[in-house]
Short mmCIF file of C-alpha atoms in Angstrom, two decimals:
data_model
loop_
_atom_site.label_atom_id
_atom_site.label_comp_id
_atom_site.label_asym_id
_atom_site.label_seq_id
_atom_site.Cartn_x
_atom_site.Cartn_y
_atom_site.Cartn_z
CA MET A 1 -21.13 -25.38 18.21
CA SER A 2 -18.69 -26.31 15.48
CA VAL A 3 -17.70 -23.81 12.81
CA PRO A 4 -19.62 -25.59 9.98
CA GLN A 5 -22.75 -25.73 12.17
CA ALA A 6 -22.37 -22.05 13.02
CA LEU A 7 -22.34 -21.19 9.33
CA ALA A 8 -25.11 -23.58 8.31
CA ASN A 9 -27.90 -21.02 8.47
CA THR A 10 -25.83 -18.04 7.31
CA PRO A 11 -26.16 -16.88 3.69
CA LEU A 12 -22.79 -17.31 2.02
CA ARG A 13 -22.36 -13.77 0.81
CA THR A 14 -19.11 -11.82 0.61
CA ASP A 15 -18.94 -8.11 1.34
CA PHE A 16 -17.72 -6.08 -1.64
CA LEU A 17 -16.33 -2.54 -1.93
CA SER A 18 -16.12 -1.21 -5.48
CA ALA A 19 -13.69 1.44 -6.68
CA SER A 20 -16.43 4.06 -6.95
CA ASP A 21 -17.79 3.26 -3.48
CA ALA A 22 -14.28 3.42 -2.02
CA ALA A 23 -13.96 6.92 -3.46
CA ARG A 24 -17.38 7.86 -2.03
CA LEU A 25 -16.27 6.54 1.36
CA VAL A 26 -13.07 8.57 1.37
CA ALA A 27 -14.90 11.70 0.24
CA ARG A 28 -17.59 11.24 2.92
CA ILE A 29 -15.18 10.68 5.80
CA GLY A 30 -12.46 13.01 4.53
CA ILE A 31 -9.20 11.87 3.02
CA THR A 32 -7.00 13.14 5.84
CA GLN A 33 -9.14 11.36 8.42
CA VAL A 34 -8.94 8.11 6.44
CA LEU A 35 -5.16 8.50 6.24
CA ARG A 36 -5.07 8.97 10.00
CA LEU A 37 -7.23 5.90 10.64
CA VAL A 38 -5.17 3.70 8.31
CA SER A 39 -2.00 4.95 9.98
CA GLU A 40 -3.40 4.01 13.39
CA ALA A 41 -4.24 0.52 12.11
CA LEU A 42 -0.72 0.17 10.74
CA GLU A 43 0.79 1.11 14.11
CA ALA A 44 -1.38 -1.49 15.84
CA ASP A 45 -0.53 -4.27 13.36
CA PHE A 46 3.20 -3.52 13.19
CA GLY A 47 3.05 -3.54 16.98
CA ARG A 48 2.09 -7.25 16.83
CA TRP A 49 4.41 -8.14 13.96
CA GLN A 50 5.28 -11.50 15.48
CA ASP A 51 1.64 -12.67 15.23
CA PHE A 52 1.73 -12.79 11.43
CA ASP A 53 2.77 -15.49 8.98
CA LYS A 54 4.86 -13.45 6.52
CA SER A 55 6.50 -14.01 3.15
CA ALA A 56 7.89 -11.93 0.33
CA ARG A 57 5.43 -11.34 -2.48
CA THR A 58 5.37 -13.49 -5.59
CA ALA A 59 6.11 -11.55 -8.76
CA ALA A 60 5.70 -12.23 -12.48
CA HIS A 61 7.94 -9.85 -14.41
CA SER A 62 7.66 -8.87 -18.06
CA ALA A 63 9.34 -6.34 -20.28
CA SER A 64 6.53 -3.85 -19.65
CA GLY A 65 5.94 -4.31 -15.93
CA VAL A 66 5.19 -6.67 -13.07
CA ILE A 67 2.19 -8.47 -11.56
CA GLU A 68 2.41 -9.46 -7.90
CA LEU A 69 0.54 -11.42 -5.24
CA MET A 70 0.98 -10.33 -1.62
CA PRO A 71 -0.31 -12.64 1.17
CA VAL A 72 -0.22 -12.36 4.95
CA ALA A 73 -2.12 -14.11 7.77
CA ASP A 74 -2.54 -14.26 11.52
CA ALA A 75 -4.53 -16.79 13.56
CA ARG A 76 -7.87 -15.21 12.53
CA ASP A 77 -7.49 -13.52 9.15
CA TYR A 78 -5.91 -14.31 5.81
CA ALA A 79 -5.39 -11.39 3.43
CA PHE A 80 -3.96 -11.01 -0.02
CA LYS A 81 -3.54 -8.35 -2.68
CA TYR A 82 -3.19 -8.65 -6.45
CA VAL A 83 -1.30 -5.63 -7.80
CA ASN A 84 0.50 -4.64 -10.98
CA GLY A 85 3.06 -2.02 -11.87
CA HIS A 86 3.20 -1.00 -15.55
CA PRO A 87 4.82 2.42 -16.01
CA HIS A 88 3.64 2.81 -19.62
CA ASN A 89 -0.03 2.15 -18.85
CA PRO A 90 -1.08 5.83 -18.86
CA ARG A 91 -0.35 5.88 -22.61
CA LEU A 92 -3.04 3.19 -22.93
CA GLY A 93 -5.52 5.01 -20.71
CA LEU A 94 -4.84 2.67 -17.78
CA PRO A 95 -3.44 3.40 -14.30
CA THR A 96 0.18 2.46 -13.66
CA VAL A 97 -0.94 0.55 -10.58
CA MET A 98 -4.19 -1.45 -10.30
CA ALA A 99 -5.10 -3.70 -7.40
CA PHE A 100 -7.76 -5.70 -5.62
CA GLY A 101 -7.68 -7.90 -2.56
CA ALA A 102 -9.56 -9.96 -0.01
CA LEU A 103 -9.95 -10.83 3.65
CA ALA A 104 -10.87 -14.40 4.58
CA ASP A 105 -11.47 -16.40 7.76
CA VAL A 106 -8.52 -18.63 8.60
CA ALA A 107 -10.82 -21.10 10.42
CA THR A 108 -13.04 -21.80 7.39
CA GLY A 109 -11.42 -20.18 4.37
CA MET A 110 -14.63 -18.21 3.79
CA PRO A 111 -13.86 -14.92 1.96
CA ARG A 112 -15.52 -12.20 4.06
CA PHE A 113 -14.50 -9.15 2.07
CA VAL A 114 -13.36 -8.41 -1.48
CA SER A 115 -12.29 -4.89 -2.32
CA GLU A 116 -10.73 -2.62 -4.84
CA LEU A 117 -7.21 -1.77 -3.70
CA THR A 118 -6.05 0.75 -6.30
CA LEU A 119 -7.21 3.77 -4.31
CA THR A 120 -6.65 1.95 -1.03
CA THR A 121 -3.05 1.11 -1.96
CA ALA A 122 -2.31 4.80 -2.45
CA LEU A 123 -3.84 5.53 0.95
CA ARG A 124 -1.93 2.79 2.77
CA THR A 125 1.37 3.67 1.09
CA ALA A 126 1.08 7.29 2.19
CA ALA A 127 -0.04 6.29 5.67
CA THR A 128 2.93 3.92 5.96
CA SER A 129 5.30 6.68 4.85
CA ALA A 130 3.93 9.02 7.50
CA MET A 131 4.06 6.32 10.18
CA ALA A 132 7.71 5.63 9.42
CA ALA A 133 8.58 9.33 9.38
CA ARG A 134 6.96 9.86 12.79
CA HIS A 135 9.50 7.44 14.23
CA LEU A 136 12.51 8.31 12.06
CA ALA A 137 12.42 12.00 11.11
CA ARG A 138 13.51 14.87 13.33
CA ALA A 139 10.87 16.56 15.45
CA GLY A 140 9.37 19.76 14.07
CA ASN A 141 9.61 18.95 10.37
CA ARG A 142 8.13 21.71 8.24
CA SER A 143 9.31 21.15 4.65
CA MET A 144 9.23 18.25 2.20
CA ALA A 145 10.48 17.80 -1.34
CA LEU A 146 8.18 15.58 -3.40
CA ILE A 147 10.02 14.12 -6.40
CA GLY A 148 7.68 12.31 -8.79
CA ASN A 149 4.27 13.95 -8.98
CA GLY A 150 2.17 11.11 -10.36
CA SER A 151 -0.69 9.10 -8.86
CA GLN A 152 0.85 8.64 -5.41
CA SER A 153 1.89 12.26 -4.86
CA GLU A 154 -1.32 13.84 -3.55
CA PHE A 155 -1.70 11.12 -0.94
CA GLN A 156 1.89 11.49 0.23
CA ALA A 157 1.55 15.27 0.47
CA LEU A 158 -1.69 15.12 2.45
CA ALA A 159 -0.40 12.42 4.79
CA PHE A 160 2.68 14.43 5.67
CA MET A 161 0.73 17.65 6.12
CA GLU A 162 -1.89 15.96 8.32
CA LEU A 163 0.30 13.58 10.32
CA LEU A 164 3.75 15.20 10.35
CA GLY A 165 3.00 18.92 10.30
CA VAL A 166 4.69 19.62 6.96
CA ARG A 167 3.76 23.10 5.77
CA GLU A 168 6.06 23.69 2.79
CA LEU A 169 5.99 21.40 -0.25
CA ARG A 170 8.50 21.59 -3.07
CA LEU A 171 7.41 19.71 -6.15
CA PHE A 172 9.39 18.33 -9.08
CA ASP A 173 8.66 15.96 -11.93
CA ILE A 174 10.32 15.56 -15.31
CA ASP A 175 6.80 15.97 -16.72
CA PRO A 176 5.72 19.56 -15.90
CA ALA A 177 2.07 18.61 -16.46
CA ALA A 178 2.26 16.15 -13.55
CA SER A 179 3.45 18.88 -11.19
CA GLN A 180 0.68 21.20 -12.33
CA LYS A 181 -1.86 18.41 -11.80
CA LEU A 182 -0.57 17.90 -8.27
CA LEU A 183 -0.64 21.62 -7.56
CA ARG A 184 -4.28 21.88 -8.73
CA ASN A 185 -5.36 18.91 -6.63
CA LEU A 186 -3.61 20.21 -3.51
CA GLN A 187 -4.84 23.78 -3.83
CA PRO A 188 -8.16 23.28 -1.95
CA PHE A 189 -6.31 21.73 1.02
CA LEU A 190 -3.42 24.17 1.42
CA PRO A 191 -5.28 27.02 3.17
CA GLY A 192 -6.61 24.68 5.85
CA PHE A 193 -3.05 23.64 6.69
CA CYS A 194 -1.64 27.17 6.25
CA ALA A 195 0.69 25.44 3.81
CA THR A 196 2.41 26.36 0.56
CA ALA A 197 3.38 24.32 -2.49
CA ILE A 198 5.74 25.44 -5.23
CA VAL A 199 6.92 23.78 -8.43
CA CYS A 200 10.70 23.66 -8.65
CA ALA A 201 12.88 23.71 -11.75
CA SER A 202 15.14 20.81 -10.73
CA VAL A 203 15.67 18.04 -8.20
CA ARG A 204 18.49 20.07 -6.67
CA ASP A 205 16.24 23.09 -6.13
CA ALA A 206 13.47 20.95 -4.64
CA VAL A 207 15.70 19.06 -2.23
CA ALA A 208 18.00 21.81 -0.95
CA GLY A 209 17.36 22.62 2.70
CA THR A 210 14.27 20.43 3.16
CA ASP A 211 13.57 18.29 6.22
CA ILE A 212 12.04 15.36 4.34
CA VAL A 213 12.52 14.08 0.79
CA THR A 214 9.91 11.76 -0.73
CA THR A 215 10.61 10.06 -4.05
CA ALA A 216 7.72 8.37 -5.89
CA THR A 217 8.81 7.89 -9.48
CA ALA A 218 7.41 5.16 -11.71
CA ASP A 219 9.91 4.11 -14.39
CA LYS A 220 11.04 0.49 -14.10
CA THR A 221 14.73 1.24 -14.41
CA ARG A 222 17.87 1.62 -12.32
CA ALA A 223 17.87 5.37 -11.95
CA THR A 224 19.60 7.87 -9.72
CA ILE A 225 16.88 10.40 -9.07
CA ILE A 226 18.82 11.90 -6.16
CA PRO A 227 22.59 11.34 -5.93
CA GLY A 228 24.02 10.88 -2.46
CA HIS A 229 25.86 14.19 -2.41
CA LEU A 230 22.54 16.09 -2.42
CA LEU A 231 21.49 14.60 0.91
CA GLU A 232 21.99 16.95 3.84
CA PRO A 233 22.56 16.16 7.54
CA GLY A 234 19.32 15.59 9.40
CA MET A 235 17.19 14.74 6.38
CA HIS A 236 14.69 11.92 6.38
CA ILE A 237 14.36 10.16 3.03
CA ASN A 238 11.09 8.44 2.12
CA ALA A 239 12.07 6.25 -0.85
CA VAL A 240 8.79 4.97 -2.31
CA GLY A 241 9.41 4.42 -6.03
CA GLY A 242 12.06 1.67 -6.03
CA ASP A 243 9.78 -1.31 -5.47
CA CYS A 244 10.80 -4.14 -7.79
CA PRO A 245 13.98 -5.79 -9.09
CA GLY A 246 15.85 -3.53 -11.49
CA LYS A 247 14.15 -0.35 -10.23
CA THR A 248 15.94 2.15 -7.98
CA GLU A 249 15.92 5.89 -7.28
CA PHE A 250 19.15 6.44 -5.30
CA ASP A 251 22.77 5.57 -5.83
CA ALA A 252 24.76 3.46 -3.39
CA SER A 253 26.41 6.51 -1.86
CA ALA A 254 23.04 7.76 -0.61
CA LEU A 255 22.45 4.52 1.28
CA GLN A 256 25.98 4.53 2.63
CA ARG A 257 25.41 8.00 4.11
CA ALA A 258 22.15 7.00 5.81
CA GLN A 259 20.78 4.71 8.46
CA VAL A 260 18.42 2.52 6.42
CA PHE A 261 15.09 1.12 7.62
CA VAL A 262 12.92 -1.42 5.78
CA GLU A 263 9.58 -3.20 6.11
CA TYR A 264 10.47 -6.86 5.57
CA GLU A 265 14.15 -7.38 4.87
CA PRO A 266 13.92 -10.55 2.71
CA GLN A 267 11.63 -8.68 0.30
CA THR A 268 13.50 -5.37 0.33
CA ARG A 269 16.84 -7.07 -0.40
CA VAL A 270 15.39 -8.12 -3.76
CA GLU A 271 13.15 -5.16 -4.63
CA GLY A 272 14.22 -1.97 -2.86
CA GLU A 273 17.11 0.45 -2.99
CA LEU A 274 18.78 -2.24 -0.94
CA GLN A 275 19.12 -4.52 -4.00
CA GLN A 276 22.24 -2.60 -5.07
CA MET A 277 24.00 -3.08 -1.72
CA PRO A 278 26.08 -6.06 -0.50
CA ALA A 279 24.30 -8.76 1.51
CA ASP A 280 25.98 -7.67 4.74
CA PHE A 281 24.86 -4.03 4.46
CA ALA A 282 23.11 -3.36 7.78
CA VAL A 283 19.45 -2.34 7.90
CA THR A 284 16.74 -2.26 10.57
CA GLU A 285 13.20 -3.57 10.11
CA LEU A 286 10.73 -0.84 11.05
CA TRP A 287 8.67 -3.00 13.41
CA ARG A 288 11.68 -3.25 15.72
CA VAL A 289 11.72 0.52 16.09
CA LEU A 290 7.98 0.65 16.77
CA GLN A 291 8.34 -2.04 19.44
CA LYS A 292 11.39 -0.23 20.89
CA LEU A 293 13.63 -3.21 20.21
CA ALA A 294 15.99 -1.12 18.06
CA PRO A 295 16.79 2.59 17.86
CA GLY A 296 15.42 4.81 15.14
CA ARG A 297 17.06 8.18 14.62
CA THR A 298 19.92 8.65 17.08
CA SER A 299 20.83 12.29 16.40
CA ASP A 300 19.45 15.39 14.69
CA ALA A 301 22.35 15.27 12.22
CA GLN A 302 21.77 11.67 11.17
CA ILE A 303 20.30 10.94 7.73
CA THR A 304 17.53 8.33 7.90
CA LEU A 305 16.18 6.49 4.85
CA PHE A 306 13.00 4.43 4.74
CA ASP A 307 13.39 1.99 1.84
CA SER A 308 9.67 1.46 1.27
CA VAL A 309 8.65 -1.26 -1.19
CA GLY A 310 5.18 -2.03 0.19
CA PHE A 311 4.44 -5.09 2.31
CA ALA A 312 1.36 -7.31 2.62
CA LEU A 313 0.77 -6.43 6.28
CA GLU A 314 0.05 -2.85 5.20
CA ASP A 315 -2.66 -4.10 2.84
CA TYR A 316 -4.18 -6.13 5.66
CA SER A 317 -4.30 -3.01 7.87
CA ALA A 318 -5.92 -1.02 5.07
CA LEU A 319 -8.40 -3.77 4.16
CA ARG A 320 -9.67 -4.17 7.69
CA THR A 321 -9.95 -0.39 8.10
CA MET A 322 -11.86 0.12 4.84
CA HIS A 323 -14.12 -2.86 5.60
CA ARG A 324 -15.12 -1.37 8.93
CA LEU A 325 -15.59 2.15 7.60
CA ALA A 326 -17.58 1.03 4.57
CA GLY A 327 -19.82 -1.12 6.73
CA GLU A 328 -20.50 1.78 9.09
CA ALA A 329 -21.24 4.05 6.11
CA GLY A 330 -23.59 1.56 4.42
CA LEU A 331 -21.41 1.37 1.32
CA LEU A 332 -20.83 -2.38 1.22
CA SER A 333 -22.62 -4.56 -1.30
CA GLN A 334 -22.69 -8.37 -1.29
CA ILE A 335 -21.58 -10.78 -3.97
CA GLU A 336 -22.20 -14.49 -4.35
CA LEU A 337 -18.60 -15.59 -4.54
CA VAL A 338 -19.08 -18.97 -2.83
CA PRO A 339 -21.85 -21.44 -3.76
CA GLU A 340 -24.59 -21.93 -1.17
CA LEU A 341 -25.34 -25.67 -1.04
CA ALA A 342 -27.99 -27.61 0.86
CA ASP A 343 -25.47 -30.47 0.95
CA PRO A 344 -21.88 -29.11 1.04
CA LYS A 345 -20.70 -32.38 -0.54
CA ASP A 346 -23.05 -32.10 -3.52
CA LEU A 347 -21.50 -29.37 -5.70
CA PHE A 348 -23.10 -30.85 -8.82
CA ALA A 349 -26.50 -29.91 -7.42
CA MET A 350 -25.81 -26.35 -8.55
CA VAL A 351 -25.75 -27.46 -12.17
CA ARG A 352 -28.76 -29.76 -11.73
CA GLN A 353 -30.85 -27.02 -10.12
CA ALA A 354 -29.83 -24.38 -12.67
CA ALA A 355 -30.68 -26.56 -15.68
CA SER A 356 -34.17 -26.54 -17.20
CA PRO A 357 -36.19 -29.82 -17.18
CA GLN A 358 -35.89 -29.99 -20.97
CA ILE A 359 -32.09 -29.99 -20.80
CA ILE A 360 -32.10 -32.63 -18.09
CA ASN A 361 -34.44 -34.85 -20.13
CA LEU A 362 -32.30 -34.41 -23.26
CA ALA A 363 -29.18 -35.40 -21.35
CA ALA A 364 -30.97 -38.45 -19.96
CA ARG A 365 -32.06 -39.58 -23.48
CA ARG A 366 -28.50 -39.23 -24.79
CA THR A 367 -27.19 -41.52 -22.08
CA ALA A 368 -30.01 -44.04 -22.40
#
């Protein structure tokens, strides 16, 4: 049976997951379990990296932020994400990052699933961070400095506690209210992990002696949140915030001291910490480490740095995970995104059938 024949008797409805239903789903399953499941999906998809048609995202930059489209596809699925980054949005009552995306069939182009991706992006970013750290950080990590305590911070903290065994969190943000917000949100989870979280007075205090350093700041500017001389032997750096041209968190000396790992090098060269380095500065794409084609950490004293900018394959992993979980939980609704036509070649029939007889008669008289 051909594909069009197979679809002939199938209602053309697209599954939809709203922002509120995504939150209900995460609450029902448990956020740490969702982080674990997304991380497992990421491992599986990075493990078949070569199966995907990949490209750097398309970005439209403005003085106030950026809007991006992020596509990826394999032989079965096409996925994309629309996402923005506007650091000043909270002053307007809007999130800094907002996103939605879709999964479609490659064979027909039929969109199977449309979803919010604002919450899901935070989940997949944290799950990606934890996945990278599992392969790059030293064994037995117990402490993490979390610099930048905004919307991404809770997810990063929970991912590293659940998936890496971190039990001591040191928090710092230039906005003390952000750190207090993070502390309040983490408080219900800390006893279950036998973990502690403290707010530090400076970046230096937060970073000193920690196993892992995660930076997730939002300002669209070339900044040095952590100068290279503060990095200590054996640290793993999870650099999340530098994710578009003109936006960095580390100085060049930090990268020079570390072995640097990236998601998709053509994109990271333009958007990540890597944008400040010469074109011949050596980096390793993370998928090569996961497939054991390249080494990760080679000694306990080595500094490793994951220059994370976010890549479309991660959104695909998250979309397919959330689609499955929401379907199992009965939280999917359906939307009529594609017209259902008796004759696929007669699109105008939609207008003819929707119009009242009076309108049709009036149009006929005008043309008579």
